[in-house]
Short mmCIF file of C-alpha atoms in Angstrom, two decimals:
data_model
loop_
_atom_site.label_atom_id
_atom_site.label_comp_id
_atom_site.label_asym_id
_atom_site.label_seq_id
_atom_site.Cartn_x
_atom_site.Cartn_y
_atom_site.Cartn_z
CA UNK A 1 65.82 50.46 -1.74
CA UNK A 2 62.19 50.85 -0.17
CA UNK A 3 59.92 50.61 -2.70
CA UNK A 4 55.41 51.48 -0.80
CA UNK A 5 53.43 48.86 -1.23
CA UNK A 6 50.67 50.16 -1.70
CA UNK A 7 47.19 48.83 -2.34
CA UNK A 8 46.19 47.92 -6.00
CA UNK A 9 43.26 48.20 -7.92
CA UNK A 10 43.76 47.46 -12.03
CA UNK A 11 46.50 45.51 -13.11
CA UNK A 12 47.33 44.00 -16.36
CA UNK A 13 49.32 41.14 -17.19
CA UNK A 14 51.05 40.22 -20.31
CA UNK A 15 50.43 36.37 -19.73
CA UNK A 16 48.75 34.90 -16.30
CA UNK A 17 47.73 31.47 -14.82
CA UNK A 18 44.16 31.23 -14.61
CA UNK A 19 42.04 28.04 -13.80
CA UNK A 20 41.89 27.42 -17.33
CA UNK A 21 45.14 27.51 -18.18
CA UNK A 22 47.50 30.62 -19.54
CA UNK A 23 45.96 33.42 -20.75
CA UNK A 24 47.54 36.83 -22.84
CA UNK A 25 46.60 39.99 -21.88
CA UNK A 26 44.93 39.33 -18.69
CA UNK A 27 43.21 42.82 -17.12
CA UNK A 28 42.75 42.24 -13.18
CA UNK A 29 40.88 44.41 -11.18
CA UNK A 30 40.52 44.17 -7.35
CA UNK A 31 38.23 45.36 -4.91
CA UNK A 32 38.53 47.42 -1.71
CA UNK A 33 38.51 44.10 0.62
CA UNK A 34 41.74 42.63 -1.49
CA UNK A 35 39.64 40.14 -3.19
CA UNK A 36 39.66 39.68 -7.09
CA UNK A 37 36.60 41.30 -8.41
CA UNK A 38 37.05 40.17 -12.81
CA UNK A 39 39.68 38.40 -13.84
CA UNK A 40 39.29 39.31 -17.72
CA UNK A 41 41.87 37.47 -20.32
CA UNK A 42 42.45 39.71 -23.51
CA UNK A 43 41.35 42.91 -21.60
CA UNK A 44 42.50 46.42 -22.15
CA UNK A 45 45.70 47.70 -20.95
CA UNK A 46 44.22 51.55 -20.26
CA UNK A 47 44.36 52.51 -16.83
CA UNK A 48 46.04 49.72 -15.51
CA UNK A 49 49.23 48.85 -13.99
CA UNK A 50 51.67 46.92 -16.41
CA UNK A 51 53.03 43.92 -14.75
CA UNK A 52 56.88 43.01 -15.52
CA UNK A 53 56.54 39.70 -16.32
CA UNK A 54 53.82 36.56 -15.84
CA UNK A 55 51.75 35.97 -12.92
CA UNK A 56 51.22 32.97 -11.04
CA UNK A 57 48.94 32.11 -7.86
CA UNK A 58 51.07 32.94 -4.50
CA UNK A 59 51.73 29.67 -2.94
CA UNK A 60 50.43 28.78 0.37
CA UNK A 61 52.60 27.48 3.36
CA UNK A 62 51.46 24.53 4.85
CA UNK A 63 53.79 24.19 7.54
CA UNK A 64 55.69 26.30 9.46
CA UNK A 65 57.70 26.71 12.67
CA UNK A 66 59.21 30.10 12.21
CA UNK A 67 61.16 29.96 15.43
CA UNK A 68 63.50 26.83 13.72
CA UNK A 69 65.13 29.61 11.39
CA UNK A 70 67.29 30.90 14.25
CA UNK A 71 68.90 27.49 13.87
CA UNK A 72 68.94 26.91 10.17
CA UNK A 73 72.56 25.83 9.47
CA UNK A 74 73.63 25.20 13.21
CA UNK A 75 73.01 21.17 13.09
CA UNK A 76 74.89 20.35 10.29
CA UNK A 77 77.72 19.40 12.36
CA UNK A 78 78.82 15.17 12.96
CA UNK A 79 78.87 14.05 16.82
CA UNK A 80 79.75 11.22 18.86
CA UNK A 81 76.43 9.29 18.10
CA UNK A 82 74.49 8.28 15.63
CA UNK A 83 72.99 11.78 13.69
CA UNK A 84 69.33 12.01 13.17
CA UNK A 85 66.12 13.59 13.70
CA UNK A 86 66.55 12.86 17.01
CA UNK A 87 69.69 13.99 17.85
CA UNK A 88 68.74 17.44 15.94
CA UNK A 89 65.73 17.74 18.10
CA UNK A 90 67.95 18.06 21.49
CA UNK A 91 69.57 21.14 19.57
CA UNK A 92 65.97 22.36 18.85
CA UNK A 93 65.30 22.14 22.01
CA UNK A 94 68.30 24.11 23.31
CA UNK A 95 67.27 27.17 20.93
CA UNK A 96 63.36 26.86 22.54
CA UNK A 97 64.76 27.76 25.74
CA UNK A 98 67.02 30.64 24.73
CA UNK A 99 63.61 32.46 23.25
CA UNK A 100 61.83 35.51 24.47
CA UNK A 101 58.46 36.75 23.14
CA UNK A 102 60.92 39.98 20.79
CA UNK A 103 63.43 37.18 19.75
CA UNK A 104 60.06 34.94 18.45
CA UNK A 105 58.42 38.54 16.79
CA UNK A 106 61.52 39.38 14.69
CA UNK A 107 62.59 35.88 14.10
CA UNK A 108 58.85 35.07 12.91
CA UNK A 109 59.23 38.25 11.03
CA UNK A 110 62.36 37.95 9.14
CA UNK A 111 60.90 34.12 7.89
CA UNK A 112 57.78 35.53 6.58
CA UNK A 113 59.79 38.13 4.55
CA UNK A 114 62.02 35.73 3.21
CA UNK A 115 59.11 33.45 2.28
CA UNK A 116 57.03 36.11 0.87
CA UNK A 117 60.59 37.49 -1.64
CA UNK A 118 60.20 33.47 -2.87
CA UNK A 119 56.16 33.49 -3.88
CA UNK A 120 54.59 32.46 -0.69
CA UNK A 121 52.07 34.30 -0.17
CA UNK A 122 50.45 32.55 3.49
CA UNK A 123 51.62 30.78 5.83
CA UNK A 124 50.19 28.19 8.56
CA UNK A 125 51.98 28.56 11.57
CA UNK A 126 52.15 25.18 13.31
CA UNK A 127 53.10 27.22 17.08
CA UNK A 128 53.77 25.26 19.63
CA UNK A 129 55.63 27.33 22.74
CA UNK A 130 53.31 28.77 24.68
CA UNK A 131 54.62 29.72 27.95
CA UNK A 132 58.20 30.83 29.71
CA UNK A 133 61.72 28.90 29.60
CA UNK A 134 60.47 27.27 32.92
CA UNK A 135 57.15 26.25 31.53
CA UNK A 136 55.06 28.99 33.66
CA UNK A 137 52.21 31.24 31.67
CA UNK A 138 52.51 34.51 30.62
CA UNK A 139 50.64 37.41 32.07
CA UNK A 140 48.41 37.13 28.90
CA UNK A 141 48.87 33.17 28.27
CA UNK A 142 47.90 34.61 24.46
CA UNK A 143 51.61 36.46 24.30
CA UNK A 144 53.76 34.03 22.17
CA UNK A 145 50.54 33.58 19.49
CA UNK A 146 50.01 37.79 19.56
CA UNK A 147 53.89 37.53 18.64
CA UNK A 148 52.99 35.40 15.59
CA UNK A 149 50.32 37.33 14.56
CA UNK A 150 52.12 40.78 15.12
CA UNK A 151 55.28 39.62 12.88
CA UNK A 152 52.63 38.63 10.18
CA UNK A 153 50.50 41.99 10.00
CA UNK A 154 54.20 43.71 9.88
CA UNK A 155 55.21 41.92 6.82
CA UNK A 156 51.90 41.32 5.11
CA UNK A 157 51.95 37.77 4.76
CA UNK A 158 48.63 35.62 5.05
CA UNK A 159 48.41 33.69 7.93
CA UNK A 160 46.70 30.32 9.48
CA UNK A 161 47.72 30.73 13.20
CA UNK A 162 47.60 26.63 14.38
CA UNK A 163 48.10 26.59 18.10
CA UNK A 164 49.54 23.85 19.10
CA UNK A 165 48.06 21.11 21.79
CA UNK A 166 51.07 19.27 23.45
CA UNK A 167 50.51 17.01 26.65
CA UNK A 168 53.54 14.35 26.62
CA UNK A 169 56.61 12.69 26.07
CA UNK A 170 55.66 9.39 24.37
CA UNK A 171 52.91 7.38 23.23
CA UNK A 172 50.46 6.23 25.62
CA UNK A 173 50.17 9.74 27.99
CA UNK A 174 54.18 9.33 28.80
CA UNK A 175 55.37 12.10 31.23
CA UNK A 176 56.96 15.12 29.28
CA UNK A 177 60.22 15.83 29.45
CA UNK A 178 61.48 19.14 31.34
CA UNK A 179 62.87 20.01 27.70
CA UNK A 180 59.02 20.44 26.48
CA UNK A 181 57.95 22.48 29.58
CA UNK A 182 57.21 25.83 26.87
CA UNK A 183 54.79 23.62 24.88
CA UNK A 184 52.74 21.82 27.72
CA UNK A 185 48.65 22.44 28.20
CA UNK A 186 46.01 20.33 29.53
CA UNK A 187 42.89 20.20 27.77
CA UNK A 188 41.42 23.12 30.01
CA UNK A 189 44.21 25.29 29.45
CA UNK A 190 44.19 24.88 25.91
CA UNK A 191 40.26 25.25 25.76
CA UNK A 192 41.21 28.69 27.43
CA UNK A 193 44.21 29.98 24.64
CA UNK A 194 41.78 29.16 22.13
CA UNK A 195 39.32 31.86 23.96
CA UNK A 196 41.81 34.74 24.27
CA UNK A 197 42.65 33.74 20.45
CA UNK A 198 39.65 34.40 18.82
CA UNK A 199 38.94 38.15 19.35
CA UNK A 200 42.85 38.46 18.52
CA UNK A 201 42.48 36.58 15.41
CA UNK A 202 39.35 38.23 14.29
CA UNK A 203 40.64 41.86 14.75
CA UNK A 204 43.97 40.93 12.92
CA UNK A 205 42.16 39.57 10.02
CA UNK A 206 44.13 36.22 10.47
CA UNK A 207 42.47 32.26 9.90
CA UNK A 208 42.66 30.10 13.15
CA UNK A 209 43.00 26.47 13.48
CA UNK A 210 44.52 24.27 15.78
CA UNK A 211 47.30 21.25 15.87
CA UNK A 212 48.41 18.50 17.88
CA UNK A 213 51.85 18.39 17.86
CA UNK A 214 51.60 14.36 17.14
CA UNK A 215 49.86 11.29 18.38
CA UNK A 216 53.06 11.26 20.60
CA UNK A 217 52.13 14.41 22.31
CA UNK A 218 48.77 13.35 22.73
CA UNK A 219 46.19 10.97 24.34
CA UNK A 220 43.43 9.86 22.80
CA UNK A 221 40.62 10.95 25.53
CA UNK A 222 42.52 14.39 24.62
CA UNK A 223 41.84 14.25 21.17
CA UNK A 224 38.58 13.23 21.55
CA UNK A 225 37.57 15.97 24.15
CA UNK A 226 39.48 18.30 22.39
CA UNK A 227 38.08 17.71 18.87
CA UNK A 228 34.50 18.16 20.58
CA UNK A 229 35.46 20.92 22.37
CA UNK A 230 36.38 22.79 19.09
CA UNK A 231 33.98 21.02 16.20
CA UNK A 232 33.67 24.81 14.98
CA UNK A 233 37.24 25.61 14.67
CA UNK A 234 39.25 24.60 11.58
CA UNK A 235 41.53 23.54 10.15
CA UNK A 236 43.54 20.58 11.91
CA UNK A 237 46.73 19.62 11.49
CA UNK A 238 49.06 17.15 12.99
CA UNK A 239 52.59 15.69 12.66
CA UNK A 240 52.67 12.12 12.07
CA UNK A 241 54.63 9.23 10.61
CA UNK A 242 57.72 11.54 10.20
CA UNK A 243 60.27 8.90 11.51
CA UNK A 244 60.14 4.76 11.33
CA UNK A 245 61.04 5.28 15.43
CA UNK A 246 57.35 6.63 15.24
CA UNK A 247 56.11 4.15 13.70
CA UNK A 248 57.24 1.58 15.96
CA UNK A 249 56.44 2.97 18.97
CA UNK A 250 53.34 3.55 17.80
CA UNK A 251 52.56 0.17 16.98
CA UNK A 252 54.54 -1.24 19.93
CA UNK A 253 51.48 0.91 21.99
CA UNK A 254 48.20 0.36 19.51
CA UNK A 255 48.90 -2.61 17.56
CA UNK A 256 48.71 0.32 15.21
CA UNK A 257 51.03 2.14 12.57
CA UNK A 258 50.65 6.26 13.17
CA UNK A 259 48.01 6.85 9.87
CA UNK A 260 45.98 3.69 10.31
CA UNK A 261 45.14 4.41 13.99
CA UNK A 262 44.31 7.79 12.97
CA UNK A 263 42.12 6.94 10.06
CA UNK A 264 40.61 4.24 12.39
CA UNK A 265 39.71 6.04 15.09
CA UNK A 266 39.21 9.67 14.72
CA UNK A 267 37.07 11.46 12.32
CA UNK A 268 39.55 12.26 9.55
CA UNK A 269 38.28 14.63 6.63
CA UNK A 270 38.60 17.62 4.59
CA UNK A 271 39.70 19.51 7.58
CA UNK A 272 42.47 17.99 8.52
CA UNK A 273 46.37 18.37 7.37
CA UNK A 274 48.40 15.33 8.02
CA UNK A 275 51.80 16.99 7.81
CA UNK A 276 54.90 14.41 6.62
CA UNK A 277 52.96 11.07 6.94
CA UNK A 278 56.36 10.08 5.31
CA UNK A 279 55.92 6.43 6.46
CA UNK A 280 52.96 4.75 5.31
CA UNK A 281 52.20 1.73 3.33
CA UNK A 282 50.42 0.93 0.31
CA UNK A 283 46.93 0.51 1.93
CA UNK A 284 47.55 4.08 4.02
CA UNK A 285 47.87 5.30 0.71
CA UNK A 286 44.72 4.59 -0.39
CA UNK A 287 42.90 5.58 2.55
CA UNK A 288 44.26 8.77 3.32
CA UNK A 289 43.97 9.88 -0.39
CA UNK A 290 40.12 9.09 0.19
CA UNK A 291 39.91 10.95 3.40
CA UNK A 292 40.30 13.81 1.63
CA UNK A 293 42.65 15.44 3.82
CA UNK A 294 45.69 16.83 2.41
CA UNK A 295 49.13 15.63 2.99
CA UNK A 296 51.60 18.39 4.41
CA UNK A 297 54.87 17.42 2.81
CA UNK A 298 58.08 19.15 3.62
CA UNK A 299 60.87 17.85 1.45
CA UNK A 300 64.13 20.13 2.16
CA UNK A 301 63.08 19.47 6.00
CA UNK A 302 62.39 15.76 5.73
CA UNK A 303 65.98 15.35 3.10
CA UNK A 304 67.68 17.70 6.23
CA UNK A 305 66.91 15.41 8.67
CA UNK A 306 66.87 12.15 7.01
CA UNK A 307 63.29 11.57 7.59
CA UNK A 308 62.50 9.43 4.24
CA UNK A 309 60.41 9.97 0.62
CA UNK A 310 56.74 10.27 0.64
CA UNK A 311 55.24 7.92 -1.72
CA UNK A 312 53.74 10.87 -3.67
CA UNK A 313 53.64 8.76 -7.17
CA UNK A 314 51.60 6.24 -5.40
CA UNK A 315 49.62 9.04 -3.56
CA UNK A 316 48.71 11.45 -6.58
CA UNK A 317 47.38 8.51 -8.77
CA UNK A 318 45.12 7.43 -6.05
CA UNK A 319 43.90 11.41 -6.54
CA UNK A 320 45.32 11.99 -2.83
CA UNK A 321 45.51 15.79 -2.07
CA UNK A 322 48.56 17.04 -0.78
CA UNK A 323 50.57 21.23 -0.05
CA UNK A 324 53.95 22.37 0.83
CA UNK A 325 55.32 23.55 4.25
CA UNK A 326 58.88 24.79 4.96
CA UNK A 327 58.75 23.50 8.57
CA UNK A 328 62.38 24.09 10.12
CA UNK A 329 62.88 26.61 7.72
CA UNK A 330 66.24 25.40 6.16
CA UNK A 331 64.63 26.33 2.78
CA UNK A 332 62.34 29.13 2.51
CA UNK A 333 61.98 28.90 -1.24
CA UNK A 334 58.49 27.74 -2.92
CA UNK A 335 60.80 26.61 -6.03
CA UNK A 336 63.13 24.52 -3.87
CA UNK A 337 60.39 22.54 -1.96
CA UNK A 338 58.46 21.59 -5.29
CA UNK A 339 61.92 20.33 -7.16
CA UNK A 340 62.75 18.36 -4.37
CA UNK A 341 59.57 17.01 -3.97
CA UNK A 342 59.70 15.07 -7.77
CA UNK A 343 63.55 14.79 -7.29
CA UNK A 344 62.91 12.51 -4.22
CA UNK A 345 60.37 10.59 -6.26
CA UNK A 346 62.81 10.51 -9.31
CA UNK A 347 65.85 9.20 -7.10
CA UNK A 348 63.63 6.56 -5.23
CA UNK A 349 62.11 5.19 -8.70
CA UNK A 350 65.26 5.91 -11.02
CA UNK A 351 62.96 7.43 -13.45
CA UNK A 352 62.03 11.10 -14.60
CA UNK A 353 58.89 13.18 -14.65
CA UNK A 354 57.28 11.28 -11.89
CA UNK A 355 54.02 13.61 -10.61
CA UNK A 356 53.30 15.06 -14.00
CA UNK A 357 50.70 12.37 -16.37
CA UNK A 358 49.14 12.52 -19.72
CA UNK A 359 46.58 15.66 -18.25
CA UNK A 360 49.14 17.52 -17.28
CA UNK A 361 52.49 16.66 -18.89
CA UNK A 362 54.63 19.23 -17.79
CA UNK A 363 56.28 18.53 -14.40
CA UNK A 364 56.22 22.15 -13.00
CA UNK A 365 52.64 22.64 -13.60
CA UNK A 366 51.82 19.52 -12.33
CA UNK A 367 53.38 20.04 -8.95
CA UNK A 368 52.41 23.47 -8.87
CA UNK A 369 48.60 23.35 -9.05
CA UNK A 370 48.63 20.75 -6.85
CA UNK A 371 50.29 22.15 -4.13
CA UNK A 372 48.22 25.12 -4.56
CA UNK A 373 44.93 22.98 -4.01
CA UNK A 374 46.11 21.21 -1.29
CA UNK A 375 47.76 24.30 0.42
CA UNK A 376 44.33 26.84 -0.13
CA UNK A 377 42.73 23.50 1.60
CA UNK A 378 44.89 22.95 4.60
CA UNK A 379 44.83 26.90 5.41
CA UNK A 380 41.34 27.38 4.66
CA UNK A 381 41.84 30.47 3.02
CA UNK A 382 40.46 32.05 -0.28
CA UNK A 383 43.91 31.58 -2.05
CA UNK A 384 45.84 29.44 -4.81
CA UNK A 385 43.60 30.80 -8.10
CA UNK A 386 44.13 34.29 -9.95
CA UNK A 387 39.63 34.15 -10.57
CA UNK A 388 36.75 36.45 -9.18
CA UNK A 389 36.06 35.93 -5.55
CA UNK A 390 40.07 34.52 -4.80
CA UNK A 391 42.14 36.30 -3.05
CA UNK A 392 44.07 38.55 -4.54
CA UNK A 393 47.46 37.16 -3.76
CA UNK A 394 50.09 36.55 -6.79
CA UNK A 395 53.05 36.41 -8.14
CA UNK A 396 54.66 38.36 -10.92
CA UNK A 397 57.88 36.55 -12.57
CA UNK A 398 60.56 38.50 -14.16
CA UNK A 399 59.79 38.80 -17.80
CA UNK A 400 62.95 40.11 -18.61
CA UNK A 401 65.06 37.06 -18.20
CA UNK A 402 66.71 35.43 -21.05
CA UNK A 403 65.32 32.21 -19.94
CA UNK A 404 62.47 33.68 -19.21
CA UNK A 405 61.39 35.57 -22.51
CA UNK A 406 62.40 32.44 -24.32
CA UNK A 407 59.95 30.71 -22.91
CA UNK A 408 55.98 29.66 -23.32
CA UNK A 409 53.20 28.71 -21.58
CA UNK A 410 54.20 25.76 -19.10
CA UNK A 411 57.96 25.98 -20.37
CA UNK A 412 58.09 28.78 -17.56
CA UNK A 413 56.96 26.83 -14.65
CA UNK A 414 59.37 24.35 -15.86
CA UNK A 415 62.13 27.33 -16.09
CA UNK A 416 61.22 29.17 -12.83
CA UNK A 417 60.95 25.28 -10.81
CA UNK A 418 63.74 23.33 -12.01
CA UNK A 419 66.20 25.96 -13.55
CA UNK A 420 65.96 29.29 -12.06
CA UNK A 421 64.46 29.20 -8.41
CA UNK A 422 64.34 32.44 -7.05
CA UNK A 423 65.55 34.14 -8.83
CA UNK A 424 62.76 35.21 -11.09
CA UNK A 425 60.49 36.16 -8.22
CA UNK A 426 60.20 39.62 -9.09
CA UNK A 427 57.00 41.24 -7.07
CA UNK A 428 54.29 39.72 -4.76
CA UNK A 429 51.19 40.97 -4.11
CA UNK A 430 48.94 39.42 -0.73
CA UNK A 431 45.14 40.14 -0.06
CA UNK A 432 45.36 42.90 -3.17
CA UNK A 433 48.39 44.67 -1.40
CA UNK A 434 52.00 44.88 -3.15
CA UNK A 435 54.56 43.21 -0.71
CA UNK A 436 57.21 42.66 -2.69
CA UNK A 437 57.82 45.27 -5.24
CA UNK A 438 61.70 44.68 -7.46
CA UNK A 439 62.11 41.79 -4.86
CA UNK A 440 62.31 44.36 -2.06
CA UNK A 441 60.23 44.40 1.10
CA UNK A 442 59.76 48.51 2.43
CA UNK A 443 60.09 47.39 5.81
CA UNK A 444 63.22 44.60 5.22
CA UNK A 445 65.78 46.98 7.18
CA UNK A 446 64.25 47.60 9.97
CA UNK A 447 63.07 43.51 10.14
CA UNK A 448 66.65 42.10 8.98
CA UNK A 449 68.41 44.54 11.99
CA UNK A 450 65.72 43.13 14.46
CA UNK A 451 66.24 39.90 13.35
CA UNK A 452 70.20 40.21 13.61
CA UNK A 453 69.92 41.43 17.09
CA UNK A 454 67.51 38.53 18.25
CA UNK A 455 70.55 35.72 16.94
CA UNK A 456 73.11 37.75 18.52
CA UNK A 457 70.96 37.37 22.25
CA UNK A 458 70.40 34.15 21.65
CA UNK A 459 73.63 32.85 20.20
#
């Protein structure tokens, strides 16, 4: 089935999540540049399209390394030695230098589709291979980013493009590895991607940011030239604090656990995404909630790989600010990441309902808005509210469902989260375009062949 999608312009839904809450008989009219122009509860159904079901924000994606799907299922398997993160990285690595720049496009492309079909509705791409399987530049030394962004205008999906700065093997400016030989930059090469980035970004219609890959990866003269370098770029974001090993390296080398040397030494704020931070204690807690940065949190990847819980009880009630990410892209689904987020806080605590409180007692709702606040933060987009001047990016849930029709107000997030996943993702709209119209994509054969093709050259 290939269903156009089409631009909108009037829409009307029988029950939609505004800021306020839920609201009946919501008329939604767009304008030409795919932003919501009125957002009118109780409006008039003449003239408009009918939606199927009710509407929700599209979720953004606050972490993503697209590439990682072409290995999604592949490192389940026991060895001779001790499994964890780090063993699955050497099998990451392997699949890095099996890529070329069509593998990356249709492998990048195939992900976004199968995020969008599951109510994402942007994505920051945390990209981090640069050059060729022997670590040499490409012609352009843009190519593997113009991959990114070329998968993303083909399936419609938002995107953040976060270049990735990557210098070394180990705390303290260790040598890299010849395994990370795709990812390396100095500062001046890095100062030059960003260049060829900008009129590329600008034309596609795409956010730019930057990363660095980790503390790690990175010294901190870099971050400090770097981060002056680029004060007019946003966002940030950076892994840290995924792993204990981490942790004590990083204190074996600073005196320093990954978070508090951060906090204490760079200038930390609004801009920046801190993505897993899995390891922190009780007075990390407190400061990074006050930084007002948002925490990136990943829960199918960090449960895949063993990584540990976030303290996200302890987090939220300090009023810390934190998105989703699907990362190595084991899960794709926005329902999946959210459940497992309070089912990780529910199996650490032995306890129910852990993110939801008094304000906002149901769970789904809870998690929900929050991970829409922190993800329209960490992209630094115009997304996560159905309201005049948003974006008009959104999510239609099948109405038709038993479970569905049976169900009120925040009894659906509730269904749709912990009950029905994805199921009841019916249609998606991004930037006032329909994407996904019946749960089909108009381009999905064409993408799903390409894709096929790319695992069977790199298998």
């Amino acid at each position: 089935m290939s269903v156009a999608p089409g631009p909108a312009a009037s829409l009307h839904a029988p029950l939609a999540l505004l800021p306020s809450g839920w609201a009946r008989d919501v008329r939604i009219e767009i304008d030409p540049s795919g932003l919501f122009a009125t957002v009118c509860p109780g409006g008039s159904a003449a003239g408009a399209e009918r939606l199927a079901g009710p509407v929700v924000p599209a979720m953004p994606n606050v972490h993503s390394h697209a590439f990682q799907r072409a290995m999604a299922g592949l490192a389940e398997v026991a060895g001779s030695n001790d499994n964890n993160f780090w063993t699955w990285r050497e099998q990451m690595y392997r699949t890095v230098s099996r890529l070329s720049p069509a593998d990356i496009e249709a492998i990048t492309a195939a992900t976004y589709l199968d995020m969008l079909r599951t109510g994402y509705g942007a994505v920051a791409e945390f990209h981090y291979i640069h050059h060729t399987p022997d670590g040499a530049f490409y012609e352009d030394r843009a190519e593997l980013s113009k991959r990114i962004l070329a998968a993303a205008s083909a399936v419609g999906i938002g995107l953040t493009l976060l270049p990735v700065f990557y210098a070394h093997g180990n705390f303290g400016g260790q040598e890299p590895a010849a395994a990370h030989r795709r990812f390396i930059h100095d500062v001046d090469g890095f100062e030059r991607l960003m260049e060829a980035l900008r009129p590329a970004c600008a034309a596609a219609g795409t956010a730019l940011g930057y990363a660095f890959h980790s503390l790690r990866a990175v010294t901190p003269a870099e971050l400090t030239c770097l981060l002056a370098a680029l004060s007019g770029e946003g966002p940030i974001h950076i892994h840290i604090a995924e792993q204990r090993k981490e942790v004590d390296d990083c204190l074996a080398w600073s005196g320093k656990r990954p978070v508090q040397w951060l906090l204490d030494e760079m200038p930390v704020d609004d801009r920046w995404c801190l993505i897993h931070a899995t390891h922190i204690n009780a007075e990390e807690v407190q400061r990074l909630a006050a930084s007002r940065s948002v925490a990136g949190l990943c829960p199918t990847t960090e449960a895949n790989l063993g990584d540990g819980i976030f303290p996200a009880t302890a987090f939220r009630a300090a009023g810390g600010r934190f998105g989703i990410g699907s990362d190595s892209e084991v899960s794709l689904s926005v329902a999946e990441e959210l459940r497992l987020l309070e089912y990780g806080q529910r199996l650490r605590d032995l306890g129910r309902v852990r993110l939801a409180d008094i304000r906002t007692p149901s769970c789904g709702r809870a998690v929900l808005e929050a991970a829409l606040a922190g993800g329209t933060q960490a992209l630094r987009q115009p997304l996560g509210l159905i309201a005049a001047g948003a974006g008009a990016s959104l999510v239609v849930l099948d109405g038709d469902h038993p479970m569905l029709a049976a169900a009120q107000g925040d009894a659906i997030l509730d269904r749709w989260i912990f009950a029905l996943g994805d199921r009841l993702v019916r249609d998606v709209m991004v930037a006032g375009t329909w994407r996904i119209r019946e749960r089909h994509h108009p381009a999905e054969e064409a993408i799903n062949r390409q894709f096929r093709e790319a695992l069977r050259r790199i298998r």
